[in-house]
């Protein structure tokens, strides 16, 4: 066999061996890294109990915080758990439901509302806690507890507000953007293939028909009536009394008390003191659920420190988690 052919075979064999080795190592390291990353970021939905006030005995009061837009975004992003985490909050509610030592709940609410389904999830679980455990739930409203924020607060035994709290906004909204005229002006055509006349209802590429608007309005009205009924039941009001202020208007703390939608002025400390006195829980331990540190949350903090959390991180999270399809919302002020 010519020496050149032997050398070529050897070189080819070496290249094949190197290629197989590199691919194998790449697979191993990639798999291990992905597994490690998944394990690190899995803790993003974890939390632990943090004692606020140590009491005597076994009775405990749980303080739950509902902050941010009520929307299930799947448990956060690589940039950390920015804002509300629906899965985590629901897990906390279920922990309260199953914990025999919890004798009272203080719900701190600071949200403009959010999704109809997510708000309903929270409301249903709060009612289950009240019915099955027969324990009091008090609400402390922060700067904003509007629309879905009020929806989840309505069943509480007492609602406390700050004079500057923005609440109300009782109603349902569903929006889409129609840029058909703009597209026509700049020469963009839309090719739509559908199985029925209403399959692209609320499409951004055409005008909505009267029939479609009627269908959607009827659907939204159902959600609105459920909202009104929940408030009427929770606040011991008639539906007529609720509908006097259930026109989408917002109100401050004073107006909410005068309208029968809230009970007293008070901050979170006042609410904790009130539930203790009202229900003989003076010796109870007060605790809250605190998110546990994770790779994604630490990374998110670092990104937040570098670029600022207030606007930039919220915008990044919104871009990564927003859904394009129109949906019904119990939401105030989000455009």
PDB file of C-alpha atoms in Angstrom, residues 161-304:
ATOM      1  CA  UNK A 161     -56.919  50.960  53.216  1.00  0.00           C
ATOM      2  CA  UNK A 162     -54.546  53.894  53.241  1.00  0.00           C
ATOM      3  CA  UNK A 163     -56.104  57.308  52.463  1.00  0.00           C
ATOM      4  CA  UNK A 164     -54.029  57.345  49.260  1.00  0.00           C
ATOM      5  CA  UNK A 165     -54.826  53.781  48.193  1.00  0.00           C
ATOM      6  CA  UNK A 166     -56.155  53.509  44.635  1.00  0.00           C
ATOM      7  CA  UNK A 167     -58.850  50.862  44.493  1.00  0.00           C
ATOM      8  CA  UNK A 168     -62.105  50.167  42.690  1.00  0.00           C
ATOM      9  CA  UNK A 169     -61.869  49.847  38.883  1.00  0.00           C
ATOM     10  CA  UNK A 170     -64.525  47.156  39.118  1.00  0.00           C
ATOM     11  CA  UNK A 171     -65.071  45.735  35.666  1.00  0.00           C
ATOM     12  CA  UNK A 172     -63.594  43.730  32.812  1.00  0.00           C
ATOM     13  CA  UNK A 173     -61.517  44.875  29.861  1.00  0.00           C
ATOM     14  CA  UNK A 174     -60.374  43.193  26.657  1.00  0.00           C
ATOM     15  CA  UNK A 175     -58.291  45.030  24.095  1.00  0.00           C
ATOM     16  CA  UNK A 176     -56.535  44.600  20.774  1.00  0.00           C
ATOM     17  CA  UNK A 177     -54.829  47.007  18.398  1.00  0.00           C
ATOM     18  CA  UNK A 178     -56.216  47.509  14.898  1.00  0.00           C
ATOM     19  CA  UNK A 179     -53.473  48.662  12.515  1.00  0.00           C
ATOM     20  CA  UNK A 180     -55.265  47.658   9.290  1.00  0.00           C
ATOM     21  CA  UNK A 181     -55.462  51.239   7.984  1.00  0.00           C
ATOM     22  CA  UNK A 182     -51.797  51.857   8.718  1.00  0.00           C
ATOM     23  CA  UNK A 183     -50.842  48.610   6.981  1.00  0.00           C
ATOM     24  CA  UNK A 184     -52.949  49.569   3.970  1.00  0.00           C
ATOM     25  CA  UNK A 185     -51.305  53.000   3.847  1.00  0.00           C
ATOM     26  CA  UNK A 186     -47.782  51.573   3.703  1.00  0.00           C
ATOM     27  CA  UNK A 187     -48.727  48.726   1.375  1.00  0.00           C
ATOM     28  CA  UNK A 188     -48.817  45.683   3.656  1.00  0.00           C
ATOM     29  CA  UNK A 189     -51.237  42.883   2.765  1.00  0.00           C
ATOM     30  CA  UNK A 190     -52.444  40.176   5.162  1.00  0.00           C
ATOM     31  CA  UNK A 191     -53.101  36.644   3.926  1.00  0.00           C
ATOM     32  CA  UNK A 192     -55.483  34.890   6.320  1.00  0.00           C
ATOM     33  CA  UNK A 193     -56.755  31.338   5.884  1.00  0.00           C
ATOM     34  CA  UNK A 194     -59.396  30.342   8.428  1.00  0.00           C
ATOM     35  CA  UNK A 195     -62.047  27.692   9.012  1.00  0.00           C
ATOM     36  CA  UNK A 196     -64.843  30.019  10.062  1.00  0.00           C
ATOM     37  CA  UNK A 197     -65.879  33.674   9.845  1.00  0.00           C
ATOM     38  CA  UNK A 198     -64.982  34.374  13.476  1.00  0.00           C
ATOM     39  CA  UNK A 199     -61.650  32.517  13.715  1.00  0.00           C
ATOM     40  CA  UNK A 200     -59.689  35.785  13.451  1.00  0.00           C
ATOM     41  CA  UNK A 201     -62.009  37.730  15.730  1.00  0.00           C
ATOM     42  CA  UNK A 202     -60.192  40.727  17.288  1.00  0.00           C
ATOM     43  CA  UNK A 203     -57.463  40.380  14.672  1.00  0.00           C
ATOM     44  CA  UNK A 204     -55.214  43.413  14.346  1.00  0.00           C
ATOM     45  CA  UNK A 205     -55.409  43.195  10.559  1.00  0.00           C
ATOM     46  CA  UNK A 206     -59.097  44.085  10.078  1.00  0.00           C
ATOM     47  CA  UNK A 207     -62.035  45.946  11.555  1.00  0.00           C
ATOM     48  CA  UNK A 208     -64.218  44.165  14.077  1.00  0.00           C
ATOM     49  CA  UNK A 209     -67.770  43.469  12.909  1.00  0.00           C
ATOM     50  CA  UNK A 210     -70.895  44.322  14.915  1.00  0.00           C
ATOM     51  CA  UNK A 211     -71.657  40.628  15.348  1.00  0.00           C
ATOM     52  CA  UNK A 212     -68.210  39.975  16.792  1.00  0.00           C
ATOM     53  CA  UNK A 213     -68.454  42.924  19.155  1.00  0.00           C
ATOM     54  CA  UNK A 214     -71.818  41.635  20.403  1.00  0.00           C
ATOM     55  CA  UNK A 215     -70.374  38.161  21.029  1.00  0.00           C
ATOM     56  CA  UNK A 216     -67.418  39.498  22.983  1.00  0.00           C
ATOM     57  CA  UNK A 217     -69.523  41.964  24.944  1.00  0.00           C
ATOM     58  CA  UNK A 218     -71.837  39.142  26.005  1.00  0.00           C
ATOM     59  CA  UNK A 219     -68.828  37.116  27.180  1.00  0.00           C
ATOM     60  CA  UNK A 220     -67.354  40.042  29.100  1.00  0.00           C
ATOM     61  CA  UNK A 221     -70.713  40.815  30.692  1.00  0.00           C
ATOM     62  CA  UNK A 222     -70.760  37.313  32.215  1.00  0.00           C
ATOM     63  CA  UNK A 223     -67.402  37.940  33.891  1.00  0.00           C
ATOM     64  CA  UNK A 224     -68.580  41.356  35.050  1.00  0.00           C
ATOM     65  CA  UNK A 225     -71.706  39.910  36.670  1.00  0.00           C
ATOM     66  CA  UNK A 226     -69.589  37.332  38.509  1.00  0.00           C
ATOM     67  CA  UNK A 227     -67.375  40.159  39.728  1.00  0.00           C
ATOM     68  CA  UNK A 228     -70.392  42.065  41.026  1.00  0.00           C
ATOM     69  CA  UNK A 229     -71.830  38.969  42.720  1.00  0.00           C
ATOM     70  CA  UNK A 230     -68.523  38.270  44.481  1.00  0.00           C
ATOM     71  CA  UNK A 231     -68.409  41.809  45.870  1.00  0.00           C
ATOM     72  CA  UNK A 232     -72.069  41.709  46.892  1.00  0.00           C
ATOM     73  CA  UNK A 233     -71.522  38.463  48.793  1.00  0.00           C
ATOM     74  CA  UNK A 234     -68.217  39.463  50.351  1.00  0.00           C
ATOM     75  CA  UNK A 235     -69.289  42.961  51.400  1.00  0.00           C
ATOM     76  CA  UNK A 236     -72.890  42.089  52.317  1.00  0.00           C
ATOM     77  CA  UNK A 237     -74.246  44.518  49.722  1.00  0.00           C
ATOM     78  CA  UNK A 238     -76.983  44.252  47.129  1.00  0.00           C
ATOM     79  CA  UNK A 239     -76.009  44.004  43.479  1.00  0.00           C
ATOM     80  CA  UNK A 240     -77.668  47.368  42.918  1.00  0.00           C
ATOM     81  CA  UNK A 241     -75.455  48.952  45.588  1.00  0.00           C
ATOM     82  CA  UNK A 242     -72.349  47.421  44.041  1.00  0.00           C
ATOM     83  CA  UNK A 243     -73.251  48.523  40.514  1.00  0.00           C
ATOM     84  CA  UNK A 244     -73.492  52.151  41.627  1.00  0.00           C
ATOM     85  CA  UNK A 245     -69.694  52.145  41.797  1.00  0.00           C
ATOM     86  CA  UNK A 246     -68.934  49.168  39.529  1.00  0.00           C
ATOM     87  CA  UNK A 247     -68.556  51.225  36.371  1.00  0.00           C
ATOM     88  CA  UNK A 248     -64.779  51.094  36.118  1.00  0.00           C
ATOM     89  CA  UNK A 249     -64.129  54.156  38.278  1.00  0.00           C
ATOM     90  CA  UNK A 250     -61.195  54.241  40.645  1.00  0.00           C
ATOM     91  CA  UNK A 251     -61.404  55.688  44.141  1.00  0.00           C
ATOM     92  CA  UNK A 252     -59.136  56.498  47.055  1.00  0.00           C
ATOM     93  CA  UNK A 253     -59.278  54.978  50.522  1.00  0.00           C
ATOM     94  CA  UNK A 254     -61.825  57.427  51.905  1.00  0.00           C
ATOM     95  CA  UNK A 255     -64.155  56.946  48.954  1.00  0.00           C
ATOM     96  CA  UNK A 256     -63.851  53.167  49.221  1.00  0.00           C
ATOM     97  CA  UNK A 257     -64.884  53.246  52.882  1.00  0.00           C
ATOM     98  CA  UNK A 258     -67.810  55.554  52.121  1.00  0.00           C
ATOM     99  CA  UNK A 259     -68.920  53.266  49.274  1.00  0.00           C
ATOM    100  CA  UNK A 260     -68.850  50.220  51.576  1.00  0.00           C
ATOM    101  CA  UNK A 261     -65.922  48.614  49.739  1.00  0.00           C
ATOM    102  CA  UNK A 262     -63.514  48.943  52.693  1.00  0.00           C
ATOM    103  CA  UNK A 263     -63.787  49.091  56.477  1.00  0.00           C
ATOM    104  CA  UNK A 264     -61.022  51.092  58.123  1.00  0.00           C
ATOM    105  CA  UNK A 265     -57.829  53.027  57.610  1.00  0.00           C
ATOM    106  CA  UNK A 266     -54.673  51.183  58.555  1.00  0.00           C
ATOM    107  CA  UNK A 267     -51.279  49.924  57.447  1.00  0.00           C
ATOM    108  CA  UNK A 268     -50.010  46.370  57.587  1.00  0.00           C
ATOM    109  CA  UNK A 269     -48.994  46.622  61.254  1.00  0.00           C
ATOM    110  CA  UNK A 270     -52.444  47.923  62.186  1.00  0.00           C
ATOM    111  CA  UNK A 271     -54.058  45.038  60.320  1.00  0.00           C
ATOM    112  CA  UNK A 272     -51.956  42.450  62.139  1.00  0.00           C
ATOM    113  CA  UNK A 273     -52.844  44.057  65.477  1.00  0.00           C
ATOM    114  CA  UNK A 274     -56.544  44.126  64.543  1.00  0.00           C
ATOM    115  CA  UNK A 275     -56.766  40.447  63.607  1.00  0.00           C
ATOM    116  CA  UNK A 276     -55.018  39.534  66.861  1.00  0.00           C
ATOM    117  CA  UNK A 277     -57.441  41.523  69.010  1.00  0.00           C
ATOM    118  CA  UNK A 278     -60.585  40.615  67.068  1.00  0.00           C
ATOM    119  CA  UNK A 279     -59.919  36.867  67.132  1.00  0.00           C
ATOM    120  CA  UNK A 280     -58.013  36.311  70.402  1.00  0.00           C
ATOM    121  CA  UNK A 281     -54.705  35.693  68.664  1.00  0.00           C
ATOM    122  CA  UNK A 282     -52.565  38.017  70.820  1.00  0.00           C
ATOM    123  CA  UNK A 283     -50.093  35.215  71.515  1.00  0.00           C
ATOM    124  CA  UNK A 284     -49.877  33.967  67.944  1.00  0.00           C
ATOM    125  CA  UNK A 285     -46.612  33.900  66.006  1.00  0.00           C
ATOM    126  CA  UNK A 286     -46.724  36.071  62.895  1.00  0.00           C
ATOM    127  CA  UNK A 287     -44.798  34.860  59.866  1.00  0.00           C
ATOM    128  CA  UNK A 288     -44.526  35.581  56.164  1.00  0.00           C
ATOM    129  CA  UNK A 289     -43.424  33.585  53.139  1.00  0.00           C
ATOM    130  CA  UNK A 290     -40.075  34.815  51.839  1.00  0.00           C
ATOM    131  CA  UNK A 291     -38.651  33.799  48.424  1.00  0.00           C
ATOM    132  CA  UNK A 292     -35.540  31.651  48.697  1.00  0.00           C
ATOM    133  CA  UNK A 293     -32.334  32.713  46.946  1.00  0.00           C
ATOM    134  CA  UNK A 294     -31.742  30.981  43.634  1.00  0.00           C
ATOM    135  CA  UNK A 295     -29.395  31.318  40.681  1.00  0.00           C
ATOM    136  CA  UNK A 296     -31.969  33.181  38.620  1.00  0.00           C
ATOM    137  CA  UNK A 297     -32.987  35.496  41.440  1.00  0.00           C
ATOM    138  CA  UNK A 298     -29.356  36.291  42.287  1.00  0.00           C
ATOM    139  CA  UNK A 299     -28.602  36.817  38.599  1.00  0.00           C
ATOM    140  CA  UNK A 300     -31.696  38.982  38.349  1.00  0.00           C
ATOM    141  CA  UNK A 301     -30.511  41.131  41.259  1.00  0.00           C
ATOM    142  CA  UNK A 302     -27.119  41.576  39.582  1.00  0.00           C
ATOM    143  CA  UNK A 303     -28.766  42.564  36.311  1.00  0.00           C
ATOM    144  CA  UNK A 304     -31.072  44.872  38.224  1.00  0.00           C
TER     145      UNK A 304
END
